[in-house]
Amino acid sequence: MPQHGRRLCPLFSGESHLVTCWVVGREPILREATTVHLLRNVLNQVKHRHPFWTWGYVILPDHLHLLLTPKAHTLGQIVEAILEGFTDDYQQMMGIPGKMAIWQPGFRSQIAADVDSFATCLDFVHFNPVHHRLVRRPEDWPTSSYPHWVERKLYKLGWGWTIPSRLAKIHWE
């Protein structure tokens, strides 16, 4: 079981959000390494223009989850910049003229209002590839912040090999 609680208290202040964005038609365009690399570049570019803390992320073939805390800009500005930046760069990379919809309109956001909800959101992010049966263990998924948190000893190896108790009753997307 993860070592949550007081360890997370200094990690965030203000409003942290679990953001989910889906590709139109759940098209699995994010399964390709070049596309994931493109998305990571866009995330870094947006982070410089619209600063935010990233606590957790997972990039799945047809959607992504980010647990973040805005610093100076609104959550809407940050997510819009990510989605628009990726769309523009993806279209350019693929040689697609004009404007097309890559992402479903809008995004889902859940506020992580306290340490427990923050920990649940972080667990949700890291368990998501297992939930979707893409891998059997969180550490087997290549595009996640899970290894970062294992290295920092928030999670012990073996976490997420079965459904974590804190996630047993949540509503999955």
mmCIF file of C-alpha atoms in Angstrom:
data_model
loop_
_atom_site.group_PDB
_atom_site.id
_atom_site.type_symbol
_atom_site.label_atom_id
_atom_site.label_comp_id
_atom_site.label_asym_id
_atom_site.label_seq_id
_atom_site.Cartn_x
_atom_site.Cartn_y
_atom_site.Cartn_z
ATOM 1 C CA MET A 1 0.000 0.000 0.000
ATOM 2 C CA PRO A 2 1.332 3.469 -0.818
ATOM 3 C CA GLN A 3 2.800 5.526 1.961
ATOM 4 C CA HIS A 4 0.376 8.465 1.678
ATOM 5 C CA GLY A 5 -0.617 10.876 4.401
ATOM 6 C CA ARG A 6 1.741 13.451 5.792
ATOM 7 C CA ARG A 7 4.335 12.896 3.057
ATOM 8 C CA LEU A 8 2.016 14.510 0.506
ATOM 9 C CA CYS A 9 1.137 17.566 2.599
ATOM 10 C CA PRO A 10 4.105 19.690 1.486
ATOM 11 C CA LEU A 11 3.822 18.521 -2.130
ATOM 12 C CA PHE A 12 0.829 20.584 -3.080
ATOM 13 C CA SER A 13 -0.900 23.767 -2.156
ATOM 14 C CA GLY A 14 -3.830 25.424 -3.782
ATOM 15 C CA GLU A 15 -6.114 23.530 -6.092
ATOM 16 C CA SER A 16 -4.857 20.317 -7.589
ATOM 17 C CA HIS A 17 -6.890 18.772 -10.399
ATOM 18 C CA LEU A 18 -7.146 15.358 -11.966
ATOM 19 C CA VAL A 19 -7.662 16.147 -15.648
ATOM 20 C CA THR A 20 -8.792 13.630 -18.257
ATOM 21 C CA CYS A 21 -8.753 14.309 -22.004
ATOM 22 C CA TRP A 22 -9.939 11.865 -24.668
ATOM 23 C CA VAL A 23 -9.033 11.547 -28.326
ATOM 24 C CA VAL A 24 -12.033 11.920 -30.683
ATOM 25 C CA GLY A 25 -13.694 8.549 -31.197
ATOM 26 C CA ARG A 26 -11.211 7.052 -28.725
ATOM 27 C CA GLU A 27 -8.816 6.656 -31.668
ATOM 28 C CA PRO A 28 -5.582 5.131 -30.257
ATOM 29 C CA ILE A 29 -3.236 7.746 -31.740
ATOM 30 C CA LEU A 30 -1.245 7.989 -28.501
ATOM 31 C CA ARG A 31 0.034 4.410 -28.778
ATOM 32 C CA GLU A 32 2.858 5.436 -31.124
ATOM 33 C CA ALA A 33 6.166 6.500 -29.549
ATOM 34 C CA THR A 34 6.479 9.510 -31.876
ATOM 35 C CA THR A 35 3.040 10.755 -30.879
ATOM 36 C CA VAL A 36 3.777 10.305 -27.170
ATOM 37 C CA HIS A 37 7.072 12.162 -27.648
ATOM 38 C CA LEU A 38 5.163 14.969 -29.372
ATOM 39 C CA LEU A 39 2.664 15.173 -26.495
ATOM 40 C CA ARG A 40 5.459 15.260 -23.907
ATOM 41 C CA ASN A 41 7.148 18.098 -25.806
ATOM 42 C CA VAL A 42 3.878 20.036 -25.880
ATOM 43 C CA LEU A 43 3.387 19.467 -22.131
ATOM 44 C CA ASN A 44 6.865 20.879 -21.455
ATOM 45 C CA GLN A 45 6.291 23.880 -23.749
ATOM 46 C CA VAL A 46 2.952 24.671 -22.115
ATOM 47 C CA LYS A 47 4.507 24.279 -18.671
ATOM 48 C CA HIS A 48 6.949 27.091 -19.522
ATOM 49 C CA ARG A 49 4.227 29.419 -20.859
ATOM 50 C CA HIS A 50 1.530 28.541 -18.297
ATOM 51 C CA PRO A 51 3.429 27.254 -15.236
ATOM 52 C CA PHE A 52 1.945 24.354 -13.315
ATOM 53 C CA TRP A 53 3.139 21.534 -11.082
ATOM 54 C CA THR A 54 2.724 18.031 -12.469
ATOM 55 C CA TRP A 55 2.203 15.455 -9.729
ATOM 56 C CA GLY A 56 1.198 12.493 -11.837
ATOM 57 C CA TYR A 57 0.447 11.551 -15.405
ATOM 58 C CA VAL A 58 -0.340 8.600 -17.597
ATOM 59 C CA ILE A 59 -0.620 8.632 -21.370
ATOM 60 C CA LEU A 60 -2.833 5.835 -22.680
ATOM 61 C CA PRO A 61 -3.531 5.010 -26.347
ATOM 62 C CA ASP A 62 -6.740 7.063 -26.509
ATOM 63 C CA HIS A 63 -6.672 9.412 -23.522
ATOM 64 C CA LEU A 64 -4.495 10.969 -20.871
ATOM 65 C CA HIS A 65 -4.721 11.758 -17.188
ATOM 66 C CA LEU A 66 -2.794 14.581 -15.527
ATOM 67 C CA LEU A 67 -2.739 15.429 -11.839
ATOM 68 C CA LEU A 68 -1.613 19.032 -11.743
ATOM 69 C CA THR A 69 -1.728 22.266 -9.811
ATOM 70 C CA PRO A 70 -1.845 25.545 -11.766
ATOM 71 C CA LYS A 71 0.558 28.240 -10.584
ATOM 72 C CA ALA A 72 -0.616 31.448 -12.257
ATOM 73 C CA HIS A 73 -3.005 30.517 -15.063
ATOM 74 C CA THR A 74 -6.404 28.864 -14.929
ATOM 75 C CA LEU A 75 -6.844 25.154 -15.436
ATOM 76 C CA GLY A 76 -8.830 25.892 -18.596
ATOM 77 C CA GLN A 77 -5.993 27.951 -20.077
ATOM 78 C CA ILE A 78 -3.492 25.196 -19.356
ATOM 79 C CA VAL A 79 -5.585 22.365 -20.789
ATOM 80 C CA GLU A 80 -6.586 24.414 -23.839
ATOM 81 C CA ALA A 81 -2.919 25.203 -24.538
ATOM 82 C CA ILE A 82 -1.995 21.508 -24.239
ATOM 83 C CA LEU A 83 -4.784 20.297 -26.509
ATOM 84 C CA GLU A 84 -4.358 23.038 -29.116
ATOM 85 C CA GLY A 85 -0.569 22.737 -29.084
ATOM 86 C CA PHE A 86 -0.719 18.983 -29.573
ATOM 87 C CA THR A 87 -3.344 19.278 -32.312
ATOM 88 C CA ASP A 88 -1.252 21.800 -34.256
ATOM 89 C CA ASP A 89 1.975 19.808 -33.899
ATOM 90 C CA TYR A 90 0.267 16.481 -34.686
ATOM 91 C CA GLN A 91 -1.328 17.861 -37.839
ATOM 92 C CA GLN A 92 2.000 19.289 -38.941
ATOM 93 C CA MET A 93 3.804 16.001 -38.211
ATOM 94 C CA MET A 94 1.182 14.007 -40.125
ATOM 95 C CA GLY A 95 0.962 16.518 -42.996
ATOM 96 C CA ILE A 96 -2.733 17.168 -42.392
ATOM 97 C CA PRO A 97 -3.817 20.515 -43.881
ATOM 98 C CA GLY A 98 -6.424 22.743 -42.280
ATOM 99 C CA LYS A 99 -7.906 22.235 -38.856
ATOM 100 C CA MET A 100 -9.238 18.957 -37.540
ATOM 101 C CA ALA A 101 -10.515 17.779 -34.180
ATOM 102 C CA ILE A 102 -8.039 15.504 -32.414
ATOM 103 C CA TRP A 103 -9.523 15.787 -28.924
ATOM 104 C CA GLN A 104 -13.104 15.409 -27.773
ATOM 105 C CA PRO A 105 -14.535 18.803 -26.812
ATOM 106 C CA GLY A 106 -13.895 19.737 -23.211
ATOM 107 C CA PHE A 107 -12.187 17.714 -20.525
ATOM 108 C CA ARG A 108 -13.045 16.192 -17.184
ATOM 109 C CA SER A 109 -11.598 17.686 -14.023
ATOM 110 C CA GLN A 110 -11.841 16.445 -10.478
ATOM 111 C CA ILE A 111 -10.522 18.614 -7.668
ATOM 112 C CA ALA A 112 -8.150 16.959 -5.219
ATOM 113 C CA ALA A 113 -9.239 19.024 -2.242
ATOM 114 C CA ASP A 114 -7.302 17.287 0.523
ATOM 115 C CA VAL A 115 -4.529 14.762 1.073
ATOM 116 C CA ASP A 116 -6.851 11.747 0.826
ATOM 117 C CA SER A 117 -8.471 12.836 -2.433
ATOM 118 C CA PHE A 118 -5.048 13.793 -3.809
ATOM 119 C CA ALA A 119 -3.726 10.314 -2.943
ATOM 120 C CA THR A 120 -6.775 8.686 -4.546
ATOM 121 C CA CYS A 121 -6.247 10.728 -7.723
ATOM 122 C CA LEU A 122 -2.562 9.787 -7.841
ATOM 123 C CA ASP A 123 -3.456 6.113 -7.367
ATOM 124 C CA PHE A 124 -6.116 6.389 -10.093
ATOM 125 C CA VAL A 125 -3.556 7.794 -12.535
ATOM 126 C CA HIS A 126 -0.993 5.091 -11.844
ATOM 127 C CA PHE A 127 -3.423 2.162 -11.784
ATOM 128 C CA ASN A 128 -5.178 3.211 -14.994
ATOM 129 C CA PRO A 129 -3.110 1.098 -17.449
ATOM 130 C CA VAL A 130 -3.820 -1.977 -15.296
ATOM 131 C CA HIS A 131 -7.516 -1.109 -15.104
ATOM 132 C CA HIS A 132 -7.677 -0.896 -18.908
ATOM 133 C CA ARG A 133 -5.850 -4.241 -19.137
ATOM 134 C CA LEU A 134 -2.983 -2.743 -21.100
ATOM 135 C CA VAL A 135 -0.489 -4.218 -18.612
ATOM 136 C CA ARG A 136 -0.640 -6.424 -15.528
ATOM 137 C CA ARG A 137 1.454 -4.142 -13.318
ATOM 138 C CA PRO A 138 1.801 -0.329 -13.206
ATOM 139 C CA GLU A 139 5.580 -0.499 -13.631
ATOM 140 C CA ASP A 140 5.116 -2.193 -17.017
ATOM 141 C CA TRP A 141 3.453 0.867 -18.570
ATOM 142 C CA PRO A 142 6.095 3.101 -20.227
ATOM 143 C CA THR A 143 4.291 6.456 -20.218
ATOM 144 C CA SER A 144 3.486 7.137 -16.596
ATOM 145 C CA SER A 145 4.911 8.978 -13.613
ATOM 146 C CA TYR A 146 4.659 5.781 -11.560
ATOM 147 C CA PRO A 147 8.432 4.978 -11.684
ATOM 148 C CA HIS A 148 9.159 8.493 -10.403
ATOM 149 C CA TRP A 149 7.066 7.848 -7.299
ATOM 150 C CA VAL A 150 8.455 4.334 -6.754
ATOM 151 C CA GLU A 151 11.944 5.828 -6.844
ATOM 152 C CA ARG A 152 10.880 8.348 -4.202
ATOM 153 C CA LYS A 153 9.372 5.529 -2.130
ATOM 154 C CA LEU A 154 5.773 6.727 -2.200
ATOM 155 C CA TYR A 155 4.872 3.371 -3.766
ATOM 156 C CA LYS A 156 6.468 0.029 -2.993
ATOM 157 C CA LEU A 157 7.099 -2.452 -5.761
ATOM 158 C CA GLY A 158 4.041 -4.683 -5.888
ATOM 159 C CA TRP A 159 1.563 -1.852 -5.471
ATOM 160 C CA GLY A 160 -1.156 -2.063 -8.102
ATOM 161 C CA TRP A 161 -0.675 -5.726 -8.944
ATOM 162 C CA THR A 162 -4.223 -6.081 -7.609
ATOM 163 C CA ILE A 163 -6.766 -3.289 -7.333
ATOM 164 C CA PRO A 164 -5.746 -0.944 -4.512
ATOM 165 C CA SER A 165 -8.323 -0.710 -1.730
ATOM 166 C CA ARG A 166 -8.661 3.052 -2.092
ATOM 167 C CA LEU A 167 -9.764 2.521 -5.728
ATOM 168 C CA ALA A 168 -12.138 -0.401 -5.172
ATOM 169 C CA LYS A 169 -15.272 1.753 -5.068
ATOM 170 C CA ILE A 170 -14.476 4.594 -7.440
ATOM 171 C CA HIS A 171 -16.290 5.207 -10.711
ATOM 172 C CA TRP A 172 -13.979 4.489 -13.631
ATOM 173 C CA GLU A 173 -14.373 6.638 -16.739
#
